[in-house]
Short mmCIF file of C-alpha atoms in Angstrom, two decimals:
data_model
loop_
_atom_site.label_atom_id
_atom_site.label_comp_id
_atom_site.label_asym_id
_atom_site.label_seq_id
_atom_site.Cartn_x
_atom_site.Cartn_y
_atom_site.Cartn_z
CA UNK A 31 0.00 0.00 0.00
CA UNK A 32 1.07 3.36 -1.03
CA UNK A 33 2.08 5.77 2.04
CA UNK A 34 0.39 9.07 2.34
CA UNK A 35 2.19 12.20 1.22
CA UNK A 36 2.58 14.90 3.77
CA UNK A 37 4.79 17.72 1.93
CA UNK A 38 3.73 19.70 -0.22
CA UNK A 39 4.43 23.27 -2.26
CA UNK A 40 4.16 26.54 -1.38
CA UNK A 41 5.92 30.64 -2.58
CA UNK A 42 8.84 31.15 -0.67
CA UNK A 43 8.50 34.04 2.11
CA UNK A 44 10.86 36.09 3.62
CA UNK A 45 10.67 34.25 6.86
CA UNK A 46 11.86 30.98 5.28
CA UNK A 47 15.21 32.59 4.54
CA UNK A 48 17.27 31.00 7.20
CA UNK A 49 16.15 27.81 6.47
CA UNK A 50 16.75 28.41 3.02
CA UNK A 51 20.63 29.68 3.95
CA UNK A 52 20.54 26.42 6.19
CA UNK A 53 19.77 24.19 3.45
CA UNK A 54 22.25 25.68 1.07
CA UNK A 55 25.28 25.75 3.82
CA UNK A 56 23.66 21.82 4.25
CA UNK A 57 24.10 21.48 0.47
CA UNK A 58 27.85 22.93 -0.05
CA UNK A 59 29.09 20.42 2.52
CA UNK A 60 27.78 17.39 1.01
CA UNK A 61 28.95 18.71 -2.39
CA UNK A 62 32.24 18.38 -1.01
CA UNK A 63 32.08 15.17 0.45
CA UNK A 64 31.36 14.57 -3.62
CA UNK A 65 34.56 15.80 -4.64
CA UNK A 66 32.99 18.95 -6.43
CA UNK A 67 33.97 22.54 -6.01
CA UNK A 68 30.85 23.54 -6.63
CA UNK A 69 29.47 26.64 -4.74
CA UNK A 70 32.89 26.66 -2.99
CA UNK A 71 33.90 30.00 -3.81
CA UNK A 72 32.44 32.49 -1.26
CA UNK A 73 32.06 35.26 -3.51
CA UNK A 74 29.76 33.04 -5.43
CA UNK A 75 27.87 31.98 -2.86
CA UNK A 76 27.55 35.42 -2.21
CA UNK A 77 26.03 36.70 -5.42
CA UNK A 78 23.69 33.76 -5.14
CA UNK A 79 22.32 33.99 -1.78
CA UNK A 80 21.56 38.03 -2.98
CA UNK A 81 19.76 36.83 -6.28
CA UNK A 82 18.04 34.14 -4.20
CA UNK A 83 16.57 36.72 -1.94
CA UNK A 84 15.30 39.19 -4.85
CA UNK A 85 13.96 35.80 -6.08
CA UNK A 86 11.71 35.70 -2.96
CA UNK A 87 11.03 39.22 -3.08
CA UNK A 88 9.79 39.08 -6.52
CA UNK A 89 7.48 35.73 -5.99
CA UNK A 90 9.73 33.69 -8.32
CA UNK A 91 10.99 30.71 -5.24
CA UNK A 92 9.07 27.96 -4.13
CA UNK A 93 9.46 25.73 -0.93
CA UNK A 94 8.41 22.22 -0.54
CA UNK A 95 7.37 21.65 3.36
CA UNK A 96 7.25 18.86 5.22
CA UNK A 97 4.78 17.55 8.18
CA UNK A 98 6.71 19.48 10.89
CA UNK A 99 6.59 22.61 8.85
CA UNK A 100 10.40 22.29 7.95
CA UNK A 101 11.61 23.59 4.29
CA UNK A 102 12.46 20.06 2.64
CA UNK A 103 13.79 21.24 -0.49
CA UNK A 104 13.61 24.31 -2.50
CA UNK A 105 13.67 25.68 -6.35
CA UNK A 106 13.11 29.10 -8.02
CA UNK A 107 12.67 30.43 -11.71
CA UNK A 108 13.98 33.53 -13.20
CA UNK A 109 15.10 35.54 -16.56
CA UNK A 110 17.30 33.76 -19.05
CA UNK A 111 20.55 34.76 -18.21
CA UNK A 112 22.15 35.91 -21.03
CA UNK A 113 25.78 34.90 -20.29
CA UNK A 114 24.90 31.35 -21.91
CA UNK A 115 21.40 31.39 -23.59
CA UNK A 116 21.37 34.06 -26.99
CA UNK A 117 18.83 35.24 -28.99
CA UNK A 118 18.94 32.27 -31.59
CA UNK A 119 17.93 29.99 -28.64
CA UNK A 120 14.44 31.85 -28.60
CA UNK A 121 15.03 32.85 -24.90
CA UNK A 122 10.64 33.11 -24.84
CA UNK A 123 10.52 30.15 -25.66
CA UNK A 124 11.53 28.39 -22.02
CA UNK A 125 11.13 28.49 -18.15
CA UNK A 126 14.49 28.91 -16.77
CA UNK A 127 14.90 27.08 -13.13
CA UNK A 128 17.36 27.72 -10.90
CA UNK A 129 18.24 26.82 -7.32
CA UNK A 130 17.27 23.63 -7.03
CA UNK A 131 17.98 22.09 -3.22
CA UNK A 132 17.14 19.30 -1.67
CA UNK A 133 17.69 18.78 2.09
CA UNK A 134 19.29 15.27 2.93
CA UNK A 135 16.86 14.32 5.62
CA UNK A 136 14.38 14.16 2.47
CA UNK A 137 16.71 12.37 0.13
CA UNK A 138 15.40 9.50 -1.50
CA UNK A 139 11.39 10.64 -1.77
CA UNK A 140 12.44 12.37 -5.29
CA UNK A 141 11.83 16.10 -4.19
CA UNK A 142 14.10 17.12 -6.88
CA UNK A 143 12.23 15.19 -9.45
CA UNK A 144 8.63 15.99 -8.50
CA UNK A 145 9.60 19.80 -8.30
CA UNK A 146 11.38 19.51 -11.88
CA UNK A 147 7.85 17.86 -13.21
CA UNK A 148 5.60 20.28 -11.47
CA UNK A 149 7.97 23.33 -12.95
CA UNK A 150 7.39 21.35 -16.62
CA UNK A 151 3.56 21.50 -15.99
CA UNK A 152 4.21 25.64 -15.53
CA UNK A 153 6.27 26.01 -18.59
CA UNK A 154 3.42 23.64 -20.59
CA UNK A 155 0.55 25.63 -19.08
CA UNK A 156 2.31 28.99 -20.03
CA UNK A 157 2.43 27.58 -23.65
CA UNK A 158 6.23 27.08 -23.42
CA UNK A 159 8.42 25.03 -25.05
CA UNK A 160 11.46 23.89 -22.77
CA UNK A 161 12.69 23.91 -19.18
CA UNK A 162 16.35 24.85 -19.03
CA UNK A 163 18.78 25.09 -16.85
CA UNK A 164 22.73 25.49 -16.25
CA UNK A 165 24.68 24.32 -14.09
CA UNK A 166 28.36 24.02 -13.18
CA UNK A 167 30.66 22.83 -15.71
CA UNK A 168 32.70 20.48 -13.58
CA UNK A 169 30.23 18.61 -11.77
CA UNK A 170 29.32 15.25 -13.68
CA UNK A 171 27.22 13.62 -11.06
CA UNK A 172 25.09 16.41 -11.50
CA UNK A 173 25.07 16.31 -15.48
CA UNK A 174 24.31 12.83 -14.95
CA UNK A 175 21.27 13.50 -12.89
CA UNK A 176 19.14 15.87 -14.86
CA UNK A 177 19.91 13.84 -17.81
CA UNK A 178 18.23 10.85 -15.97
CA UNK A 179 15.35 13.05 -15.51
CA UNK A 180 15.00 13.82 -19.65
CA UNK A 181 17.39 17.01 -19.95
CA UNK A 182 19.43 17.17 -23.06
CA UNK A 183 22.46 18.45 -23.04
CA UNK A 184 22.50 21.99 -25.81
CA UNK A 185 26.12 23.23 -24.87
CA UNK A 186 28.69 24.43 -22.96
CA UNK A 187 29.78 27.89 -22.16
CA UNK A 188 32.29 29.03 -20.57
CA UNK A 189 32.68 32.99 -19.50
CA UNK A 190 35.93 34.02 -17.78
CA UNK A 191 33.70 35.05 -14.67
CA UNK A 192 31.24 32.24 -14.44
CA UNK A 193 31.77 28.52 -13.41
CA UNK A 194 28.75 27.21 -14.22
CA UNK A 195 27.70 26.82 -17.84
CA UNK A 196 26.44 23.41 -19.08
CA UNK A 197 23.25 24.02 -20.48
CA UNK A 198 20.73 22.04 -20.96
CA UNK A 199 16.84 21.61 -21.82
CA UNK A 200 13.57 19.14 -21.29
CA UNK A 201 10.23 19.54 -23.13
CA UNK A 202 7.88 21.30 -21.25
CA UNK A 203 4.90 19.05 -19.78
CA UNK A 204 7.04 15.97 -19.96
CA UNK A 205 6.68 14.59 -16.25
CA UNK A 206 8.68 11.43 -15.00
CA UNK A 207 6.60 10.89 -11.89
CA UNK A 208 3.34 11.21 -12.90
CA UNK A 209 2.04 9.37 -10.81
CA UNK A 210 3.38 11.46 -7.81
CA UNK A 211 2.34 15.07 -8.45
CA UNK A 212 3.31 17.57 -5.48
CA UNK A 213 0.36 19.22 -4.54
CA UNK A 214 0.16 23.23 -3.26
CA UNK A 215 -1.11 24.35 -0.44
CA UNK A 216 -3.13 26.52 0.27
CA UNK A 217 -5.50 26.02 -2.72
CA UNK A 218 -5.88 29.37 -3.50
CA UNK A 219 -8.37 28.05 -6.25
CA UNK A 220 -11.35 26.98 -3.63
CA UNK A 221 -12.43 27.38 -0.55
CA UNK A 222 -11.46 23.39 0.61
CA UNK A 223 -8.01 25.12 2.24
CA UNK A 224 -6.80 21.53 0.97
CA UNK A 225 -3.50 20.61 -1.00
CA UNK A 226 -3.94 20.58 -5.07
CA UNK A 227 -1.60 19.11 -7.72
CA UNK A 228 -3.05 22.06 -10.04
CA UNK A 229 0.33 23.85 -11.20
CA UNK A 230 -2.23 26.92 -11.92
CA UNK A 231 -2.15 27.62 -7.94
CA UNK A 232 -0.44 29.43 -7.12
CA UNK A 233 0.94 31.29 -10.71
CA UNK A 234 3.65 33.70 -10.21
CA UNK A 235 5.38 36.45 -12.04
CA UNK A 236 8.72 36.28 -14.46
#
């Protein structure tokens, strides 16, 4: 018998930040145990942690909460950045995620995967074409992940000032778990106040 889901999705808020810094500081010591340097370079980390915030300002991060009310694993979407994606990659085209986290307590229940389908339900119900994302250019385990999950590799780029830069795309509305939707809560749809898999609710800007 199936067991019962208890997280579920909801827009970051300000007040999740330091569990959001948690589960990033969580995240850059495990990549290291990996052999990566990714997100070793505190300058970096920096730059993100500001761009994650404006993310949350702006309504563009989402948290996926567990039964205790603790942030499980996170993900945001944002503007194409144009270091790596150009105009003959019809930039409209896609939904660009970024900041995909996953704490470790909830490794294994395929956070990562059911947020990637939910974001390809967006980019589908939008009318888009792809979900993209880059990542950095050294880690392999990671290439090797989203392509397990239906990303195609485009390219590589590699800017002076940037370390990440392997780019790569899935069709939007393709879903590998669809059998295991995360819902949102609240339904801001109806008046139930109960979790929905609807990737209408809630719809946010950029």
């Amino acid at each position: 018998m199936k067991s019962v889901r208890t997280e579920y999705l909801r827009p970051a808020a300000a007040e999740d930040v330091p569990a959001l810094l948690a589960l990033r500081a969580e995240a850059e010591g495990w990549l290291r145990t990996k052999g990566t340097d990714q997100w070793s370079d505190p300058e970096t980390g920096e730059r993100a942690i500001s761009k994650w915030r404006a993310s949350i300002d702006e309504g563009r991060a989402w948290v996926v909460v567990g039964a205790r009310d603790q942030v499980l694993a996170t993900a945001s979407r944002g503007p194409v950045d144009r270091d790596f994606w150009t105009d003959a990659d019809r930039p409209e085209t896609a939904l660009y995620l970024y900041k995909l986290i996953v704490a470790r307590e909830a490794a294994g229940q395929r956070l990562g995967t059911r947020l990637i389908d939910w974001m390809s339900r967006l980019a589908a119900l939008e009318g888009r074409t792809w979900v993209r994302i880059d990542t950095w250019r050294t880690n392999t385990g990671l290439h090797a992940y989203y392509e397990g999950l239906g990303f195609r590799h485009v390219r590589t780029e590699s800017p002076a000032h940037r370390r990440s830069g392997w780019l790569a795309q899935r069709s939007a509305g393709e879903l590998v778990a669809p059998d295991d939707l995360l819902p949102i809560y609240p339904n801001m749809g109806s008046q139930s106040g109960t979790p929905t898999a609807d990737p209408q609710v809630p719809r946010q800007r950029g």
